[in-house]
Tab-separated table of C-alpha atoms in Angstrom:
chain	number	residue	atom	x	y	z
A	82	MET	CA	11.237	14.777	-43.234
A	83	ASN	CA	14.811	15.563	-44.334
A	84	LEU	CA	17.906	14.536	-42.406
A	85	LYS	CA	18.291	17.949	-40.752
A	86	ASN	CA	14.699	17.922	-39.555
A	87	LYS	CA	15.020	14.322	-38.347
A	88	THR	CA	18.106	15.292	-36.370
A	89	LEU	CA	16.365	18.308	-34.848
A	90	PHE	CA	13.322	16.180	-34.015
A	91	GLY	CA	15.500	13.550	-32.356
A	92	LEU	CA	17.358	16.162	-30.318
A	93	ALA	CA	14.088	17.739	-29.234
A	94	ALA	CA	12.684	14.372	-28.170
A	95	PHE	CA	15.865	13.612	-26.230
A	96	ALA	CA	15.733	17.011	-24.542
A	97	MET	CA	12.104	16.484	-23.567
A	98	ALA	CA	12.884	13.054	-22.130
A	99	ALA	CA	15.851	14.419	-20.203
A	100	ALA	CA	13.761	17.308	-18.880
A	101	SER	CA	11.054	14.856	-17.809
A	102	VAL	CA	13.550	12.688	-15.886
A	103	ALA	CA	15.029	15.799	-14.275
A	104	ALA	CA	11.572	16.972	-13.219
A	105	HIS	CA	10.754	13.608	-11.673
A	106	ALA	CA	14.127	13.498	-9.904
A	107	ALA	CA	13.400	16.923	-8.407
A	108	ASP	CA	10.551	15.339	-6.433
A	109	LEU	CA	12.891	12.946	-4.638
A	110	PRO	CA	14.308	13.425	-1.135
A	111	ASP	CA	17.657	15.245	-1.143
A	112	ARG	CA	19.541	12.270	0.300
A	113	ILE	CA	18.489	10.077	-2.621
A	114	LYS	CA	19.255	12.739	-5.221
A	115	LYS	CA	22.702	13.130	-3.661
A	116	ALA	CA	23.304	9.361	-3.675
A	117	GLY	CA	22.067	9.055	-7.255
A	118	LYS	CA	20.683	5.592	-6.639
A	119	LEU	CA	17.646	3.734	-5.377
A	120	VAL	CA	18.544	1.020	-2.858
A	121	ILE	CA	16.032	-1.827	-2.947
A	122	ALA	CA	15.784	-4.642	-0.413
A	123	SER	CA	15.505	-7.949	-2.243
A	124	GLN	CA	15.295	-11.626	-1.412
A	125	ALA	CA	16.203	-13.734	-4.409
A	126	ASN	CA	14.419	-16.934	-3.426
A	127	TYR	CA	10.954	-16.480	-4.884
A	128	PRO	CA	10.816	-17.161	-8.622
A	129	PRO	CA	9.551	-15.766	-10.884
A	130	ILE	CA	9.331	-12.646	-8.681
A	131	ALA	CA	12.985	-12.566	-7.640
A	132	TYR	CA	15.610	-15.286	-8.005
A	133	LYS	CA	19.134	-15.968	-9.266
A	134	ASP	CA	20.144	-17.502	-12.558
A	135	PRO	CA	21.506	-20.937	-11.539
A	136	ALA	CA	24.338	-20.662	-14.071
A	137	THR	CA	25.497	-17.088	-13.519
A	138	GLY	CA	24.112	-16.041	-10.130
A	139	GLU	CA	22.603	-12.974	-11.792
A	140	LEU	CA	19.488	-11.510	-10.179
A	141	MET	CA	16.370	-12.133	-12.242
A	142	GLY	CA	12.604	-11.836	-11.978
A	143	LEU	CA	9.712	-9.418	-12.137
A	144	ASP	CA	10.703	-7.396	-9.070
A	145	ILE	CA	14.298	-7.118	-10.252
A	146	GLU	CA	13.344	-5.742	-13.663
A	147	LEU	CA	10.492	-3.622	-12.385
A	148	GLY	CA	12.688	-2.115	-9.653
A	149	ALA	CA	15.329	-1.224	-12.242
A	150	ALA	CA	12.652	0.360	-14.450
A	151	ILE	CA	11.350	2.450	-11.531
A	152	ALA	CA	14.865	3.663	-10.728
A	153	LYS	CA	15.491	4.563	-14.370
A	154	GLU	CA	12.194	6.436	-14.528
A	155	LEU	CA	13.402	8.485	-11.554
A	156	GLY	CA	16.776	9.168	-13.153
A	157	LEU	CA	18.592	6.947	-10.647
A	158	LYS	CA	20.822	3.902	-10.688
A	159	VAL	CA	19.526	0.817	-8.913
A	160	GLU	CA	21.222	-1.132	-6.149
A	161	TYR	CA	19.805	-4.354	-4.757
A	162	GLN	CA	20.560	-5.315	-1.189
A	163	GLU	CA	19.711	-8.851	-0.142
A	164	THR	CA	17.766	-8.561	3.086
A	165	ALA	CA	16.228	-11.209	5.339
A	166	PHE	CA	12.463	-10.869	5.424
A	167	ALA	CA	12.512	-10.247	9.168
A	168	GLN	CA	14.849	-7.271	8.655
A	169	VAL	CA	12.921	-5.521	5.868
A	170	PHE	CA	10.947	-3.035	7.945
A	171	SER	CA	13.818	-2.170	10.290
A	172	SER	CA	16.038	-1.596	7.229
A	173	LEU	CA	13.432	0.812	5.835
A	174	ALA	CA	13.142	2.616	9.168
A	175	THR	CA	16.897	3.123	9.487
A	176	GLY	CA	17.389	4.152	5.864
A	177	ARG	CA	19.606	1.193	5.064
A	178	VAL	CA	17.306	0.610	2.078
A	179	ASP	CA	14.926	3.012	0.349
A	180	ILE	CA	12.179	0.594	-0.666
A	181	ALA	CA	11.637	-3.163	-0.552
A	182	MET	CA	10.556	-5.517	-3.312
A	183	VAL	CA	10.321	-8.959	-1.740
A	184	ALA	CA	6.777	-10.038	-2.686
A	185	ILE	CA	5.336	-8.528	0.508
A	186	SER	CA	1.591	-8.775	1.042
A	187	ASP	CA	0.029	-5.444	1.977
A	188	THR	CA	-1.930	-5.823	5.216
A	189	ALA	CA	-3.538	-3.362	7.628
A	190	GLU	CA	-1.094	-4.479	10.324
A	191	ARG	CA	1.951	-3.786	8.156
A	192	GLN	CA	0.550	-0.399	7.162
A	193	LYS	CA	1.140	0.678	10.763
A	194	VAL	CA	4.887	0.793	10.083
A	195	ALA	CA	5.113	1.472	6.343
A	196	ASP	CA	3.128	2.749	3.380
A	197	PHE	CA	2.539	0.260	0.579
A	198	ILE	CA	2.617	0.988	-3.134
A	199	ASP	CA	0.497	-1.904	-4.400
A	200	TYR	CA	1.270	-3.215	-7.857
A	201	MET	CA	0.131	-6.842	-8.085
A	202	LYS	CA	-2.776	-9.072	-7.045
A	203	THR	CA	-2.060	-12.535	-5.733
A	204	GLY	CA	-3.292	-14.930	-3.080
A	205	PRO	CA	-2.372	-18.011	-1.045
A	206	GLN	CA	-2.905	-21.192	-3.054
A	207	PHE	CA	-3.271	-24.811	-1.853
A	208	PHE	CA	-1.284	-27.359	-3.851
A	209	THR	CA	-0.057	-30.902	-3.395
A	210	LEU	CA	2.001	-33.539	-5.176
A	211	GLN	CA	0.592	-35.499	-8.063
A	212	ALA	CA	1.340	-38.580	-5.960
A	213	ASN	CA	-1.244	-37.328	-3.417
A	214	ALA	CA	-3.872	-36.402	-5.984
A	215	GLY	CA	-5.725	-39.689	-5.596
A	216	LYS	CA	-6.749	-38.892	-2.009
A	217	ILE	CA	-6.548	-35.071	-2.079
A	218	LYS	CA	-8.649	-34.238	-5.119
A	219	GLY	CA	-9.729	-30.716	-4.194
A	220	VAL	CA	-9.959	-28.151	-1.416
A	221	ALA	CA	-12.676	-30.177	0.336
A	222	ASP	CA	-10.091	-32.904	0.947
A	223	VAL	CA	-7.623	-30.541	2.634
A	224	CYS	CA	-9.510	-30.759	5.946
A	225	GLY	CA	-7.684	-33.037	8.370
A	226	THR	CA	-4.359	-32.809	6.526
A	227	LYS	CA	-1.051	-31.231	7.480
A	228	VAL	CA	-0.605	-27.991	5.545
A	229	GLY	CA	2.714	-26.135	5.378
A	230	ALA	CA	3.266	-22.448	4.647
A	231	SER	CA	6.004	-19.913	5.303
A	232	ARG	CA	5.896	-18.597	8.859
A	233	ASN	CA	7.282	-15.291	7.533
A	234	THR	CA	3.921	-14.628	5.863
A	235	ASN	CA	0.384	-14.183	7.164
A	236	TRP	CA	-0.641	-17.438	5.466
A	237	PRO	CA	-0.494	-19.739	8.533
A	238	GLY	CA	-3.071	-17.560	10.285
A	239	GLN	CA	-5.219	-17.378	7.164
A	240	ILE	CA	-5.093	-21.158	6.736
A	241	ALA	CA	-6.160	-21.631	10.365
A	242	GLY	CA	-9.057	-19.215	9.797
A	243	TRP	CA	-10.038	-21.014	6.594
A	244	SER	CA	-9.980	-24.309	8.493
A	245	LYS	CA	-12.379	-22.976	11.137
A	246	ASP	CA	-14.825	-21.724	8.512
A	247	ASN	CA	-14.596	-24.561	6.003
A	248	CYS	CA	-13.628	-27.616	8.054
A	249	GLU	CA	-14.451	-27.344	11.759
A	250	ALA	CA	-17.695	-25.393	11.215
A	251	LYS	CA	-18.884	-28.236	8.972
A	252	GLY	CA	-17.928	-31.004	11.381
A	253	LYS	CA	-14.777	-31.959	9.511
A	254	PRO	CA	-11.344	-32.398	11.120
A	255	ALA	CA	-9.207	-29.280	11.392
A	256	ILE	CA	-6.151	-28.585	9.322
A	257	THR	CA	-2.844	-28.937	11.144
A	258	VAL	CA	-0.859	-25.847	10.140
A	259	ILE	CA	2.917	-26.291	9.886
A	260	GLY	CA	5.091	-23.161	9.719
A	261	THR	CA	7.997	-23.521	7.296
A	262	GLU	CA	11.148	-21.522	6.653
A	263	GLY	CA	9.796	-20.403	3.294
A	264	SER	CA	8.259	-21.762	0.107
A	265	VAL	CA	11.378	-23.810	-0.731
A	266	ASP	CA	11.176	-25.540	2.657
A	267	ALA	CA	7.427	-26.086	2.190
A	268	ARG	CA	8.008	-27.856	-1.138
A	269	THR	CA	10.802	-29.938	0.411
A	270	GLN	CA	8.570	-31.009	3.276
A	271	LEU	CA	5.831	-31.829	0.786
A	272	LYS	CA	8.180	-34.077	-1.183
A	273	THR	CA	9.447	-35.832	1.938
A	274	GLY	CA	5.937	-36.460	3.238
A	275	ARG	CA	6.193	-34.286	6.347
A	276	ILE	CA	3.199	-32.318	5.115
A	277	ASP	CA	0.342	-33.308	2.819
A	278	VAL	CA	-0.442	-29.931	1.261
A	279	ALA	CA	1.503	-26.698	0.886
A	280	VAL	CA	0.532	-23.087	0.360
A	281	GLN	CA	2.394	-20.404	-1.564
A	282	GLY	CA	1.544	-17.415	-3.709
A	283	SER	CA	-0.631	-18.219	-6.700
A	284	GLU	CA	1.702	-16.161	-8.891
A	285	THR	CA	4.603	-18.564	-8.352
A	286	LEU	CA	2.999	-21.920	-9.035
A	287	PRO	CA	2.891	-21.765	-12.862
A	288	TYR	CA	6.679	-21.276	-12.776
A	289	PHE	CA	7.257	-24.351	-10.631
A	290	GLN	CA	4.814	-26.445	-12.628
A	291	THR	CA	6.935	-25.598	-15.675
A	292	MET	CA	10.276	-26.209	-13.951
A	293	GLU	CA	9.162	-29.482	-12.311
A	294	ALA	CA	6.785	-31.049	-14.785
A	295	ASN	CA	4.266	-33.625	-13.531
A	296	THR	CA	5.028	-32.834	-9.884
A	297	TYR	CA	2.459	-30.412	-8.441
A	298	VAL	CA	-1.332	-30.225	-8.548
A	299	VAL	CA	-3.117	-26.949	-7.788
A	300	LEU	CA	-6.173	-27.350	-5.567
A	301	GLY	CA	-9.019	-24.964	-6.344
A	302	GLN	CA	-8.635	-21.209	-6.507
A	303	PRO	CA	-6.552	-18.879	-4.292
A	304	LEU	CA	-8.037	-18.705	-0.801
A	305	PHE	CA	-8.084	-14.916	-0.766
A	306	ALA	CA	-7.181	-12.037	-3.064
A	307	GLN	CA	-4.242	-10.042	-1.702
A	308	GLU	CA	-2.327	-6.992	-2.818
A	309	THR	CA	1.437	-7.262	-3.140
A	310	GLY	CA	3.153	-3.964	-2.472
A	311	ILE	CA	6.374	-2.003	-2.235
A	312	PRO	CA	6.770	-0.797	1.364
A	313	VAL	CA	8.240	2.647	1.961
A	314	SER	CA	9.021	4.215	5.330
A	315	LYS	CA	6.239	6.470	6.610
A	316	ASN	CA	8.955	9.068	7.180
A	317	GLU	CA	9.556	9.277	3.396
A	318	PRO	CA	6.288	10.565	1.854
A	319	ALA	CA	8.177	12.306	-0.975
A	320	LEU	CA	9.888	9.040	-1.927
A	321	ARG	CA	6.606	7.151	-1.678
A	322	ASP	CA	4.853	9.592	-3.999
A	323	ALA	CA	7.748	9.641	-6.471
A	324	VAL	CA	7.871	5.832	-6.707
A	325	LEU	CA	4.085	5.609	-7.054
A	326	ALA	CA	4.134	8.188	-9.855
A	327	ALA	CA	6.990	6.361	-11.606
A	328	LEU	CA	5.100	3.066	-11.419
A	329	LYS	CA	1.969	4.676	-12.845
A	330	ARG	CA	4.012	6.019	-15.764
A	331	LEU	CA	5.430	2.536	-16.386
A	332	GLN	CA	1.881	1.194	-16.447
A	333	ALA	CA	0.780	3.929	-18.834
A	334	ASN	CA	3.653	3.394	-21.285
A	335	GLY	CA	3.290	-0.401	-21.432
A	336	THR	CA	6.515	-1.347	-19.620
A	337	TYR	CA	4.627	-2.887	-16.695
A	338	ASP	CA	2.415	-5.044	-18.941
A	339	LYS	CA	5.421	-6.275	-20.933
A	340	LEU	CA	7.219	-7.352	-17.771
A	341	LEU	CA	4.172	-9.186	-16.424
A	342	ALA	CA	3.763	-10.946	-19.776
A	343	LYS	CA	7.449	-11.943	-19.766
A	344	TYR	CA	6.940	-13.774	-16.468
A	345	LYS	CA	3.418	-15.040	-17.321
A	346	LEU	CA	1.853	-12.956	-14.569
A	347	GLN	CA	-0.762	-11.072	-16.577
A	348	SER	CA	-3.566	-12.293	-14.303
A	349	SER	CA	-1.867	-10.570	-11.345
A	350	ALA	CA	-2.005	-7.077	-12.868
A	351	MET	CA	-3.612	-4.223	-10.930
A	352	PRO	CA	-3.522	-0.418	-11.147
A	353	ALA	CA	-0.841	1.034	-8.882
A	354	ALA	CA	-2.381	2.390	-5.679
A	355	LEU	CA	-1.568	3.134	-2.042
A	356	ASN	CA	-2.389	0.977	0.968
A	357	GLN	CA	-5.115	-1.194	-0.542
A	358	GLY	CA	-4.452	-4.180	1.719
A	359	LYS	CA	-6.950	-5.146	4.376
């Protein structure tokens, strides 16, 4: 191929890419096309999903990069808006944010107020300190202990249910469930001895085991498989469908797999789908 042909080929490829972005942008709600940006609710306290570089304060993590890739696929700029977990769904309803990427588990209850674009499998995971490993050797030893988990999640209820089925039903003492302010608080309470065992998403523990070597011991497998999703207001079906289509394209072209591999989350991969949570 001579230089002229290479140039023509490159221009044609660029034109096709530009036309594709324009076509995808045409599917978006008018208000978002006019704004030219995708506003994403974020909570940068859940590495490696979303967190801040300790040195620079820059947003990092899977959700940060994946959100930017979705926006780019739609021909939009991305804007992250730090939002308290309790305010996520009201922010979606009022249009303060367009979508949310804060490691939200998709559940049937939450589907009553938002549609979920599911993109990752995870699950609540028991873990303890290495210092406790002598007496808490596995999930069977969790019965009768104090277990902490974020009260902003559905984990406390799931732990209580697990206790009924796996402890009380077998004549063992029940778990005492302690609601915490989040996974950071749960780890702090674990280290100070206020709780014996903690629960957080299975996708986050390899990161903390790397960052704090010889500190945590994972107990068994995740209690349940859960879908993590991107909630979108039920009043925005066009936005929901556009984001879902963009995510599917990112899965098809390898971008999604590369990002999961970057954050060592390959085992959490799942095909993008709507409202799979139970």
